[in-house]
PDB file of C-alpha atoms in Angstrom:
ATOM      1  CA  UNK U 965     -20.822 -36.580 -11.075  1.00  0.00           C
ATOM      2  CA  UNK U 966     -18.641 -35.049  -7.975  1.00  0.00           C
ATOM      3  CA  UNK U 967     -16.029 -37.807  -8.562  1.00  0.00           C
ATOM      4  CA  UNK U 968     -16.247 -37.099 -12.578  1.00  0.00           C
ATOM      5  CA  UNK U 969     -15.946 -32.999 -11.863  1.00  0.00           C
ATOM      6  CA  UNK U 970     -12.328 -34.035  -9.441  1.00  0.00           C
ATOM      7  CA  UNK U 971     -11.338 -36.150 -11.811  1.00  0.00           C
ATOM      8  CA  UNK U 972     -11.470 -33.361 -14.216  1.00  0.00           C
ATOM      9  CA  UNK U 973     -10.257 -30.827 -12.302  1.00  0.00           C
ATOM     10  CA  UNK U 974      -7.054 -33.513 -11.339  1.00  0.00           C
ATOM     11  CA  UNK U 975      -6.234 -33.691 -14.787  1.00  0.00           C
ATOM     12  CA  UNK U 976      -6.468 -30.300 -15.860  1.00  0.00           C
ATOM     13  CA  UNK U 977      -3.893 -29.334 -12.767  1.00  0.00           C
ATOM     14  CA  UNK U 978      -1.981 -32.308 -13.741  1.00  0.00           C
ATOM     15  CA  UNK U 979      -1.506 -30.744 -17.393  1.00  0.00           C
ATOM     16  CA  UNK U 980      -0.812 -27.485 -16.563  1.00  0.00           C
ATOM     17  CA  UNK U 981       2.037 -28.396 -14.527  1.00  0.00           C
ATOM     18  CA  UNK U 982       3.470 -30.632 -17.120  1.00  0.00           C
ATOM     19  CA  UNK U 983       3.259 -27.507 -19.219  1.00  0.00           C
ATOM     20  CA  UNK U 984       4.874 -25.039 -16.786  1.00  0.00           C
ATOM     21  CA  UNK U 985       7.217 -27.989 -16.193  1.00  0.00           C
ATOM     22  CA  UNK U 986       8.254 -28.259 -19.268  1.00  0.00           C
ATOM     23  CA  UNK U 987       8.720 -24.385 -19.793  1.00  0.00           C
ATOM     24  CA  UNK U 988      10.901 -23.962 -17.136  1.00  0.00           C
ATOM     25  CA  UNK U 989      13.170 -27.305 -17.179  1.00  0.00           C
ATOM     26  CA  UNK U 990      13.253 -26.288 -21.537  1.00  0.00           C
ATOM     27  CA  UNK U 991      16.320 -23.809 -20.941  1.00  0.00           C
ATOM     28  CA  UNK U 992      18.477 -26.830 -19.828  1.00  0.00           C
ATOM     29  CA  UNK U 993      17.131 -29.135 -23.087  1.00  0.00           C
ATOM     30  CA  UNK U 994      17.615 -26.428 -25.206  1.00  0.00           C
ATOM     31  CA  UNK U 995      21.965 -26.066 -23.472  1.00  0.00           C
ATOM     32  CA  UNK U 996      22.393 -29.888 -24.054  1.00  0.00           C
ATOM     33  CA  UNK U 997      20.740 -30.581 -27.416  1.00  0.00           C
ATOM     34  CA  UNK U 998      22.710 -27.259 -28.419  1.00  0.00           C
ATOM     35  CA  UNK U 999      26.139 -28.770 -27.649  1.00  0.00           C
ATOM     36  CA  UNK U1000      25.748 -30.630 -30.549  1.00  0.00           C
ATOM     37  CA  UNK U1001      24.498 -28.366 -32.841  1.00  0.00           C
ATOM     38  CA  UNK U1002      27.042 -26.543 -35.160  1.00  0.00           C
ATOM     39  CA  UNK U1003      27.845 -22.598 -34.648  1.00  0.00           C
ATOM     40  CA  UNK U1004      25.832 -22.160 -37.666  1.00  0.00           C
ATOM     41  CA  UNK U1005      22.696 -23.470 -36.568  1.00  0.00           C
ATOM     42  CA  UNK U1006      23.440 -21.496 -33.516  1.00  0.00           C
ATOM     43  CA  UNK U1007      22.868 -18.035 -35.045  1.00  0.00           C
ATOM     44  CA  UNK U1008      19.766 -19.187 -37.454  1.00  0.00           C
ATOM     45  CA  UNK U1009      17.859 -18.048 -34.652  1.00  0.00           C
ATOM     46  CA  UNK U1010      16.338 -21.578 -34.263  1.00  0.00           C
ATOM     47  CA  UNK U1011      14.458 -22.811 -31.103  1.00  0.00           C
ATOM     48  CA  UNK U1012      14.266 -25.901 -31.739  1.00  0.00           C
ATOM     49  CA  UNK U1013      15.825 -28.677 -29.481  1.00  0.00           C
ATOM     50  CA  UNK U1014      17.361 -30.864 -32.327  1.00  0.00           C
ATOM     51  CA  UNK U1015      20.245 -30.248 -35.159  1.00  0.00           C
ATOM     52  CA  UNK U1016      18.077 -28.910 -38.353  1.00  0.00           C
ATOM     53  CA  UNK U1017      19.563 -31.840 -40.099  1.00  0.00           C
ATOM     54  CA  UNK U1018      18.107 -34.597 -38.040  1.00  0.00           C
ATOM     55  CA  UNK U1019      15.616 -36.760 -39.375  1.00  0.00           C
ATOM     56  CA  UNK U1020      13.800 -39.335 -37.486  1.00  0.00           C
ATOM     57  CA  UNK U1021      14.455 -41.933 -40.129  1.00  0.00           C
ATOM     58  CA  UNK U1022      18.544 -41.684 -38.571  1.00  0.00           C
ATOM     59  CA  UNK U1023      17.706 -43.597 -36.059  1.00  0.00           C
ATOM     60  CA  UNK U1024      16.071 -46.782 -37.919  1.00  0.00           C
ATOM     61  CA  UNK U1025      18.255 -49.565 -37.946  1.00  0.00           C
ATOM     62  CA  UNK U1026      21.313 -49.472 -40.602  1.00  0.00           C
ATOM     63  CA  UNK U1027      20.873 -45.762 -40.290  1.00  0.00           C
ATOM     64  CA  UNK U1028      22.311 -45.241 -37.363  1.00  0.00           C
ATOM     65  CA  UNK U1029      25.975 -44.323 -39.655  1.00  0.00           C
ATOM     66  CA  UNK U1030      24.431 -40.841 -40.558  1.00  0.00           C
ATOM     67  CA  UNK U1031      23.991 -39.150 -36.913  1.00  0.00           C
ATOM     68  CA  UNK U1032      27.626 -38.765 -37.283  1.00  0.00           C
ATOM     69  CA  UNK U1033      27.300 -36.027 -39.349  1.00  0.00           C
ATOM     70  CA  UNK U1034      24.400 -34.475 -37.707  1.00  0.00           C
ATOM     71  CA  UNK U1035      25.758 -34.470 -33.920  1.00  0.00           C
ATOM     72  CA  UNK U1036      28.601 -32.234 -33.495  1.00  0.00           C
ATOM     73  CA  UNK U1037      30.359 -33.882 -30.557  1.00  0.00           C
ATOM     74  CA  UNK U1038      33.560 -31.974 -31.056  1.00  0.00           C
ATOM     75  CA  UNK U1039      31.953 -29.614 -29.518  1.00  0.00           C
ATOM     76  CA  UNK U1040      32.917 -31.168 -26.146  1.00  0.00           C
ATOM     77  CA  UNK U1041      36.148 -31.755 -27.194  1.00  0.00           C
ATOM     78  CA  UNK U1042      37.049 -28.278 -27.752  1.00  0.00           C
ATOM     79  CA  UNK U1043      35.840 -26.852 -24.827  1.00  0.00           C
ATOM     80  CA  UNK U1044      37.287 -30.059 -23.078  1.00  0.00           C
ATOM     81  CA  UNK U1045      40.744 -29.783 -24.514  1.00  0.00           C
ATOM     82  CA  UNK U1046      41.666 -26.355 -26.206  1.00  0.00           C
ATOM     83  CA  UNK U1047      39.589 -24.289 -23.359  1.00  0.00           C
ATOM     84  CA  UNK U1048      40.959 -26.042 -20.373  1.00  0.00           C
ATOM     85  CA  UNK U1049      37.894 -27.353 -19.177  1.00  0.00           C
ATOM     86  CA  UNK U1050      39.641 -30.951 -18.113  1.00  0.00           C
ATOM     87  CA  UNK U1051      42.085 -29.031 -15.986  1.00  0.00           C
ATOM     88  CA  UNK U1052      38.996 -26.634 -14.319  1.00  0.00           C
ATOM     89  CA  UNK U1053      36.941 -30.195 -13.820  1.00  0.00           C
ATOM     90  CA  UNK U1054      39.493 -31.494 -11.636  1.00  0.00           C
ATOM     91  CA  UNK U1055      39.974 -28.189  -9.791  1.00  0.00           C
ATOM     92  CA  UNK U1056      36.264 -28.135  -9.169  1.00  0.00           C
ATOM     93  CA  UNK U1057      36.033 -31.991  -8.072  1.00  0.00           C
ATOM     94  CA  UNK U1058      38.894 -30.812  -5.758  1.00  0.00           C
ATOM     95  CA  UNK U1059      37.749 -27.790  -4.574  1.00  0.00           C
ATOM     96  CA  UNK U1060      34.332 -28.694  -4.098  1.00  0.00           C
ATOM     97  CA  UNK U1061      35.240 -32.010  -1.607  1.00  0.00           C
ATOM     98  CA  UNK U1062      37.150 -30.322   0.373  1.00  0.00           C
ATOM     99  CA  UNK U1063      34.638 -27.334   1.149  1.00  0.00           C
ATOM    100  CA  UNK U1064      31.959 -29.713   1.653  1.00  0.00           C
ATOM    101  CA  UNK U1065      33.693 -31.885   4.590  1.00  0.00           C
ATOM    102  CA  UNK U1066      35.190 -28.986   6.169  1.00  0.00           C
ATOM    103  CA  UNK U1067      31.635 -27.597   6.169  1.00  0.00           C
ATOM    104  CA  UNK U1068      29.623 -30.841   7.240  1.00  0.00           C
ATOM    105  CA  UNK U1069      32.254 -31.228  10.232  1.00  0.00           C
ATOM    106  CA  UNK U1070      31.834 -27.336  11.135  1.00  0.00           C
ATOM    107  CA  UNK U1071      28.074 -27.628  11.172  1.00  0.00           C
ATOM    108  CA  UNK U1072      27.538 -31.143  12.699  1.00  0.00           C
ATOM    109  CA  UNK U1073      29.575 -30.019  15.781  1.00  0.00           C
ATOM    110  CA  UNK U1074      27.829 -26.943  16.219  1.00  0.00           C
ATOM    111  CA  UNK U1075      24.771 -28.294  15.855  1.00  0.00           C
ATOM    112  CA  UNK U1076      25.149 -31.402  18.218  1.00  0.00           C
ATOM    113  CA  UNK U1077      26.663 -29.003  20.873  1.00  0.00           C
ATOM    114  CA  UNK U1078      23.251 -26.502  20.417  1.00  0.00           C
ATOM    115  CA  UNK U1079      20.743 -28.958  20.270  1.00  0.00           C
ATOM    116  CA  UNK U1080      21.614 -31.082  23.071  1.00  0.00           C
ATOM    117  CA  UNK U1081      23.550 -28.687  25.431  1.00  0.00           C
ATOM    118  CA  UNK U1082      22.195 -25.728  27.248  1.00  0.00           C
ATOM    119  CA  UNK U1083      24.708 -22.997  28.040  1.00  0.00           C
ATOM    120  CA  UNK U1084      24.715 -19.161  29.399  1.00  0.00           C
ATOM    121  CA  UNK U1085      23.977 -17.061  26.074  1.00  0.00           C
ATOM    122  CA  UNK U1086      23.005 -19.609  23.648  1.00  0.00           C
ATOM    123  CA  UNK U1087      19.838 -17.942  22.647  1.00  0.00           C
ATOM    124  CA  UNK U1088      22.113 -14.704  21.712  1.00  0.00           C
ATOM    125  CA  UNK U1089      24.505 -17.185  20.105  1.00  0.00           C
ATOM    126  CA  UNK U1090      22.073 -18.874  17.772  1.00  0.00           C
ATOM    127  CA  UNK U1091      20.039 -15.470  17.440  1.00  0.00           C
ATOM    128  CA  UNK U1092      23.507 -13.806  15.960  1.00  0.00           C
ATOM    129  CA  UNK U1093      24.721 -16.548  13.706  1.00  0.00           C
ATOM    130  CA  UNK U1094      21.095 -16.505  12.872  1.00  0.00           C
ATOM    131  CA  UNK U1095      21.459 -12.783  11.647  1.00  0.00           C
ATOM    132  CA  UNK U1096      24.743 -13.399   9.437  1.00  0.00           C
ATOM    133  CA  UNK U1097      21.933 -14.639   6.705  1.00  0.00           C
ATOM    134  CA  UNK U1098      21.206 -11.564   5.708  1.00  0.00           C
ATOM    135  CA  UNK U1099      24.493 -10.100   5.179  1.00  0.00           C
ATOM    136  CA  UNK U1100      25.478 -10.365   1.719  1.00  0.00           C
ATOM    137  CA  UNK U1101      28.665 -12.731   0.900  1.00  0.00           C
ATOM    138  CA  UNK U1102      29.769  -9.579  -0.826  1.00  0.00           C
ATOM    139  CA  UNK U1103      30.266  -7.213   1.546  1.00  0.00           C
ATOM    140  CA  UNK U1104      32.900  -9.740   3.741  1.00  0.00           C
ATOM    141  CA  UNK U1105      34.659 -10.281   0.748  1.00  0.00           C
ATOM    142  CA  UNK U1106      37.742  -7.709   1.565  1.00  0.00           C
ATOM    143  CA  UNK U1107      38.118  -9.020   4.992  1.00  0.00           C
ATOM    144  CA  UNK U1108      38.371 -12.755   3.762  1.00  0.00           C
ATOM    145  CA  UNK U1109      39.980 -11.881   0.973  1.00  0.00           C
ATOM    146  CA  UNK U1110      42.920  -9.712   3.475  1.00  0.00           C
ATOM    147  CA  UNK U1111      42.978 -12.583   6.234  1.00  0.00           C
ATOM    148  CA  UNK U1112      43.444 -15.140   3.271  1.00  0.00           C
ATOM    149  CA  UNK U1113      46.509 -13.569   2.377  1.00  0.00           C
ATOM    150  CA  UNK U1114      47.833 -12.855   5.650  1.00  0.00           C
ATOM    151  CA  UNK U1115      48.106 -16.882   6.152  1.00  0.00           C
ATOM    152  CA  UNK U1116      49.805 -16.813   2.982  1.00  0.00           C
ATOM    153  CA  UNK U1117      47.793 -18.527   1.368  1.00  0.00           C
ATOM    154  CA  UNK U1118      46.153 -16.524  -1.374  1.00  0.00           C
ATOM    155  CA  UNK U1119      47.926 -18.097  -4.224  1.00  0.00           C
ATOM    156  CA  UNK U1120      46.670 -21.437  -3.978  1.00  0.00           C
ATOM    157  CA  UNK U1121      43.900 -23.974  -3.267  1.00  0.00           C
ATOM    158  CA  UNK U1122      43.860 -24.252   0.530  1.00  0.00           C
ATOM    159  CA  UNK U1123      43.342 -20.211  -0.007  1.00  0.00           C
ATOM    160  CA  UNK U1124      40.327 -20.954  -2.236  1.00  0.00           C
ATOM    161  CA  UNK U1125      38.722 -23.730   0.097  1.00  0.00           C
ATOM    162  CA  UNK U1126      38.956 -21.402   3.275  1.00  0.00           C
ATOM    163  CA  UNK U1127      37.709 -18.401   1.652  1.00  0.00           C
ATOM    164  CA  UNK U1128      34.387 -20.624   0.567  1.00  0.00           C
ATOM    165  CA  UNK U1129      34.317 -22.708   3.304  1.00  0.00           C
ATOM    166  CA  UNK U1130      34.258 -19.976   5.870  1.00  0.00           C
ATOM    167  CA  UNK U1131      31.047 -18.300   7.216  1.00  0.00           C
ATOM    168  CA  UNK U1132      28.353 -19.766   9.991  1.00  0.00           C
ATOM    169  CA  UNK U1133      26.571 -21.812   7.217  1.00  0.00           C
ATOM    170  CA  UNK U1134      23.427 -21.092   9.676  1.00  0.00           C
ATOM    171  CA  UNK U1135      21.007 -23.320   7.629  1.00  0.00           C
ATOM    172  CA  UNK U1136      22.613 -26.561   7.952  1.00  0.00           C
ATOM    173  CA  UNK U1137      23.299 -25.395  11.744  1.00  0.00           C
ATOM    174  CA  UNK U1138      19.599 -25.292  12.184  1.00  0.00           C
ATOM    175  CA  UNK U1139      19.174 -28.414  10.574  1.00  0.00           C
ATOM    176  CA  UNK U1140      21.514 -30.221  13.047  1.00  0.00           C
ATOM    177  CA  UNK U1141      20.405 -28.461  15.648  1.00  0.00           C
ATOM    178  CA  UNK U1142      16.642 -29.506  15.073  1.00  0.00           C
ATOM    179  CA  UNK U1143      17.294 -32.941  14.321  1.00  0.00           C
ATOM    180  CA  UNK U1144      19.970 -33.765  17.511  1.00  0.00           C
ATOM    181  CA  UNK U1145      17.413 -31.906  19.991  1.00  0.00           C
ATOM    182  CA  UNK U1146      14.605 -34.417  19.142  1.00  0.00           C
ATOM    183  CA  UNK U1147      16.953 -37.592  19.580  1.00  0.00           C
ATOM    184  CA  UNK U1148      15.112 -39.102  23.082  1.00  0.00           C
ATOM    185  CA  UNK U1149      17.874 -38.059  25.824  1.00  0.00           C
ATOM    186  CA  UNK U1150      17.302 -41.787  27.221  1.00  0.00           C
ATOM    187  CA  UNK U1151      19.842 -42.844  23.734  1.00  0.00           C
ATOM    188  CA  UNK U1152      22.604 -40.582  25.588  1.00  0.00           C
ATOM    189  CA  UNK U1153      21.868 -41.772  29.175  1.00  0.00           C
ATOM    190  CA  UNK U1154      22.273 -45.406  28.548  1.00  0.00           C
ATOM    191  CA  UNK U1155      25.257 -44.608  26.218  1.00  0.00           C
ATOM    192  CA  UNK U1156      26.390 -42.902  29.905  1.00  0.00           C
ATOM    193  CA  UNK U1157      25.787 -45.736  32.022  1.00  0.00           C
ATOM    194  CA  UNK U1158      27.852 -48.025  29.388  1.00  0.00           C
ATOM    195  CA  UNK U1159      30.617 -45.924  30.256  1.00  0.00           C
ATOM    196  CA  UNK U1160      31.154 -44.550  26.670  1.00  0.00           C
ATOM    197  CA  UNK U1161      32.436 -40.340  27.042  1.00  0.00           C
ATOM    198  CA  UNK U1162      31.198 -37.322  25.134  1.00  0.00           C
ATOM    199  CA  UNK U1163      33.099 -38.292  22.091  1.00  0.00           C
ATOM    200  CA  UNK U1164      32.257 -42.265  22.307  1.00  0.00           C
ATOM    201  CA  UNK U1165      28.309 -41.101  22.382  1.00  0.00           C
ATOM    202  CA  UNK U1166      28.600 -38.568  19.645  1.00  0.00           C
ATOM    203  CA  UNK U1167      30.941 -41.029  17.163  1.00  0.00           C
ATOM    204  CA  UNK U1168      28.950 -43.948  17.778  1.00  0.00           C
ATOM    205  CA  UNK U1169      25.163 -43.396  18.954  1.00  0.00           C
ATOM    206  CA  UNK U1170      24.902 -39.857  17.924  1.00  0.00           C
ATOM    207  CA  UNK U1171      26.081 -39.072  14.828  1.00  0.00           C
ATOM    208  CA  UNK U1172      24.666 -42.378  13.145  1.00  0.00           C
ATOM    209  CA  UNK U1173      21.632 -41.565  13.591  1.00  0.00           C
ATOM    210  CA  UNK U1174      21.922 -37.958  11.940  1.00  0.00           C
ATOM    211  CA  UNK U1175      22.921 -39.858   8.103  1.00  0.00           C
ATOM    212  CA  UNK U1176      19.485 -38.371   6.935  1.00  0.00           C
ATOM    213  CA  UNK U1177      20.306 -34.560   7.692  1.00  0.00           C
ATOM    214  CA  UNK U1178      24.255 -35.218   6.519  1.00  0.00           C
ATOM    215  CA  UNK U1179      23.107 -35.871   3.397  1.00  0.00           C
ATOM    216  CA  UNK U1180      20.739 -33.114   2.984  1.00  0.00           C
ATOM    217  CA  UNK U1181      23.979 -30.839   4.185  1.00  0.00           C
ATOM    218  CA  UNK U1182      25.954 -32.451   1.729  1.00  0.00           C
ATOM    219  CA  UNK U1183      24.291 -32.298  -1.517  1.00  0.00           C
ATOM    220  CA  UNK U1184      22.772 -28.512  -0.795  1.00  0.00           C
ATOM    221  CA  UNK U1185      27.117 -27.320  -0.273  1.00  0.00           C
ATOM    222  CA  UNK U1186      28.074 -29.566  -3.140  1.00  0.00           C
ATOM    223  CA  UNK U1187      25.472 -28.207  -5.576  1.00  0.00           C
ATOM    224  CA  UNK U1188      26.429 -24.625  -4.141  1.00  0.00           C
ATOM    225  CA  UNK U1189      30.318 -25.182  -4.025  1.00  0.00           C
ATOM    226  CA  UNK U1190      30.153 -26.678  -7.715  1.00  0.00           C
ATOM    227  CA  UNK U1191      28.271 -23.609  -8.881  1.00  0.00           C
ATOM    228  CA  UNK U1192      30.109 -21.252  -7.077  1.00  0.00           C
ATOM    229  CA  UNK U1193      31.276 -18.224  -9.345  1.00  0.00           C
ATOM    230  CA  UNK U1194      32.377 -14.956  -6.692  1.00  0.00           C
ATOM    231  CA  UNK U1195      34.999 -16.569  -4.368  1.00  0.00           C
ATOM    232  CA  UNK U1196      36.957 -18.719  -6.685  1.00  0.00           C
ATOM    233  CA  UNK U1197      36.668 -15.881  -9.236  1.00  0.00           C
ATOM    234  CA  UNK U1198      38.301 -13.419  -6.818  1.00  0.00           C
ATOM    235  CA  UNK U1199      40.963 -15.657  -5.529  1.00  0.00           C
ATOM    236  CA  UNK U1200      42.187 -17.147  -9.169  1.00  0.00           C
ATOM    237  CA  UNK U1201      42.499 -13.733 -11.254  1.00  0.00           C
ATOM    238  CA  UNK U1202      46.381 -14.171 -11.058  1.00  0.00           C
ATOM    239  CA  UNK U1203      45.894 -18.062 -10.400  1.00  0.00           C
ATOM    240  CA  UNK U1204      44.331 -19.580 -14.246  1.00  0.00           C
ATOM    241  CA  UNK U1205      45.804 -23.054 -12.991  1.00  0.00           C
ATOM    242  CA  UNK U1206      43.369 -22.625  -9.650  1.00  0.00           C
ATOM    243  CA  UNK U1207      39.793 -21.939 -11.717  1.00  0.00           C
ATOM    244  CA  UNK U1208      36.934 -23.946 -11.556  1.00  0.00           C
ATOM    245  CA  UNK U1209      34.304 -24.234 -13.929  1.00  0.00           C
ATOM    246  CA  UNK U1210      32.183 -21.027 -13.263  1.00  0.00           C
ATOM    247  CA  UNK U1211      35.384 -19.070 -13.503  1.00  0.00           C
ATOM    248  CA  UNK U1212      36.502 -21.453 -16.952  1.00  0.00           C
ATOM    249  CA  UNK U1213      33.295 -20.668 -18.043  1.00  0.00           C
ATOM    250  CA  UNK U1214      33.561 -17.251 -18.137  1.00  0.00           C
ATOM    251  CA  UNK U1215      36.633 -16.971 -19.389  1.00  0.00           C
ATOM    252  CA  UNK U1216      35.506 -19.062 -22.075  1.00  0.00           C
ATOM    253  CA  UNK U1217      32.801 -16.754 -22.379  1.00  0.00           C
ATOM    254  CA  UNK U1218      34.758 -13.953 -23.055  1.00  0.00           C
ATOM    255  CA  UNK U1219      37.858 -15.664 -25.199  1.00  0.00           C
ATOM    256  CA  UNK U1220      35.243 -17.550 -27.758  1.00  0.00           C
ATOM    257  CA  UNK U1221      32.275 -15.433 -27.474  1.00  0.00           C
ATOM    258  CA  UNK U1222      31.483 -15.836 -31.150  1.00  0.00           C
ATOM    259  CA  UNK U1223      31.686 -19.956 -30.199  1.00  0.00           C
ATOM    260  CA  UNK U1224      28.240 -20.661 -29.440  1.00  0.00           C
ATOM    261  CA  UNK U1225      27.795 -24.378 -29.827  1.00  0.00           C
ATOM    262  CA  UNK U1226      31.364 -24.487 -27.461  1.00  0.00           C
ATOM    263  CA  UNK U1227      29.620 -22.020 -25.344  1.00  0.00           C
ATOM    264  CA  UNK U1228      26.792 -24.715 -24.793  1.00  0.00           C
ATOM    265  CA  UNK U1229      29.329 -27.636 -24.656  1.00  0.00           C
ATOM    266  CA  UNK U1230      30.599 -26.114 -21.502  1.00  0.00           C
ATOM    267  CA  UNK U1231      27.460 -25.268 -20.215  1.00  0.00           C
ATOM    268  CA  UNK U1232      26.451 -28.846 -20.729  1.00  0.00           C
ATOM    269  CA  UNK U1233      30.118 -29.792 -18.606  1.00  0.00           C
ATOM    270  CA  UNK U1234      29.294 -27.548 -16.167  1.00  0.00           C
ATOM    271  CA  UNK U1235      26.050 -28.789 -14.385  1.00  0.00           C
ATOM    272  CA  UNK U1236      25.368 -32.787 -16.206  1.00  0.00           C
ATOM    273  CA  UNK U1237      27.611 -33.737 -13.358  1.00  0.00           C
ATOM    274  CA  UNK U1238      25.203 -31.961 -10.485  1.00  0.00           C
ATOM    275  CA  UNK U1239      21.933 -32.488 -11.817  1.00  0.00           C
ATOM    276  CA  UNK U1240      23.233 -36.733 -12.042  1.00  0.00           C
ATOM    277  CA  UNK U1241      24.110 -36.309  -8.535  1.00  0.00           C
ATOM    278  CA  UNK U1242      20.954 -34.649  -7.440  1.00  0.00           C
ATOM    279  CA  UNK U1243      18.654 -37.032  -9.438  1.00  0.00           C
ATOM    280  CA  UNK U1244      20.812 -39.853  -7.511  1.00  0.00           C
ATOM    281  CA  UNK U1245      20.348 -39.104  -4.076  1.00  0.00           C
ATOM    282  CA  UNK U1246      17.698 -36.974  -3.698  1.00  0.00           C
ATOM    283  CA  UNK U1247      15.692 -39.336  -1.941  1.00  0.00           C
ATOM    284  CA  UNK U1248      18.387 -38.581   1.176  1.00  0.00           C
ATOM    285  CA  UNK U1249      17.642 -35.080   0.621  1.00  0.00           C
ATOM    286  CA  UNK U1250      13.995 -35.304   1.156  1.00  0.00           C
ATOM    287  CA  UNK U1251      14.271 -37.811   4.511  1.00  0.00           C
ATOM    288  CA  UNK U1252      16.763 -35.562   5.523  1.00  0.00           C
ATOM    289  CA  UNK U1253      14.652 -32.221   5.210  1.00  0.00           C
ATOM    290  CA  UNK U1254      11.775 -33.889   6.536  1.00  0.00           C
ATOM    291  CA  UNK U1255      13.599 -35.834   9.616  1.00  0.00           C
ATOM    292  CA  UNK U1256      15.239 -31.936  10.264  1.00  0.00           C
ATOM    293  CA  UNK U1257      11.740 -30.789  10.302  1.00  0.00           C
ATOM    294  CA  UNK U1258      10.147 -33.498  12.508  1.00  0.00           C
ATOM    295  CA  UNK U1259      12.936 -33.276  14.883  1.00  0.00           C
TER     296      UNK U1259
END
């Protein structure tokens, strides 16, 4: 009966969180599925997740011919072509790879030199880069915005990748941190007595070994840089060439308002890209979290 009764009870959980699941992940369907729908269809109001033209009968063999006329796939093309959104892709790609590498190198040095390295003041050092979380990334924006431009370089993408890529990043700091303080200091020793130098024994025994947490660092900035929407919006307002797709898809926004099916289209541009690379190596993410953690 007590097995029956957890069984239940299992179940029951199990369903609700399919439920809340499926409420929650149904604002994403609802973007994709209405990138194909037609501006019409649009403003009918209609929650449902398919074109009202669809029938399931379309997709029986020798049917197959009438989705054409039921899938508006121009959609893409439009926002693809007309609103830019090829040239703001690349910018973002771009962008995004460079902030991310400058980022990972920043924090895996930090991080290797805190967690294996003890040094007059580095409890105040990690206690006030530990602080700079709670300062909004609004309230440095002047000062990044005026150093920027003293390097001259406020008018074009090395501007942009600075201006994100600066800051103490303190999570992924921590991370490192964590995971190079519970490497066994016998690793480092024997990498001594080999003869190998600070740099030989973080290159090569080191940094190896911290793949795990480097991939949790790397998908975390890259979903973050790719959605990024403040900086890049700041530093392209006299730069349209420079924008990436937050910043495209805002000015889309506003220039084809009354566009709602190209509206979704670019929505559907905008994160497919980041939720395939997520899906694809979040299994890194997780070992990396949980190495971090264990460390």
């Amino acid at each position: 009966m007590d097995n029956r009764l957890k069984s239940l009870k299992s179940n029951v959980l199990h369903a609700l969180f399919l439920v809340v699941s499926l409420i929650w992940v149904y604002p994403v369907i609802w973007a994709i599925t209405s990138s194909v729908k037609t501006t019409k269809e649009m403003y009918s109001g209609s929650i449902k997740p398919w074109p009202d033209k669809l029938e399931w009968s379309f997709f029986l063999p020798g049917n197959w011919g009438q989705l054409k006329g039921v899938f508006q796939f121009s959609n893409f093309s439009k926002a693809w072509y007309i609103a830019d959104f090829q040239k703001y892709f690349v910018n973002t790609v771009i962008f995004t790879a460079l902030v991310v590498v400058i980022i990972l190198v920043l924090c895996i040095l930090t991080g290797y030199v805190l967690g294996r390295y003890s040094f007059p003041g580095k409890i105040v050092f990690v206690s006030l880069i530990s602080a700079t979380m709670f300062i909004p990334s609004g309230y440095t924006i002047i000062p990044i915005w005026q150093l920027i431009n003293a390097l001259g370089l406020g008018k074009s993408i090395w501007g942009l990748v600075l201006a994100e890529s600066g800051g103490t990043h303190v999570l992924y700091i921590l991370l490192f941190m964590a995971y190079f303080a519970g490497i066994p200091k016998d690793l480092e020793e024997s990498s001594r007595i080999d003869g190998a130098g600070f740099f030989r024994t973080f290159m090569f025994v080191m940094l190896p070994l911290a793949k795990p947490v480097m991939a949790t660092t790397v998908i975390l900035q890259l979903i973050h840089t790719w959605n990024s929407f403040f900086i890049p919006l700041i530093f392209t307002v006299h730069r349209p060439d420079l924008r990436t797709l937050g910043v495209g898809l805002y000015t889309f926004v506003k220039d084809y308002s009354s566009d709602l099916s190209g509206m979704a289209a670019g929505i559907t541009i905008s994160f497919i890209p980041i939720i395939i690379v997520f899906i694809l190596f979040q299994r890194y993410f997780v070992e990396g979290i949980a190495g971090a953690v264990k460390g």
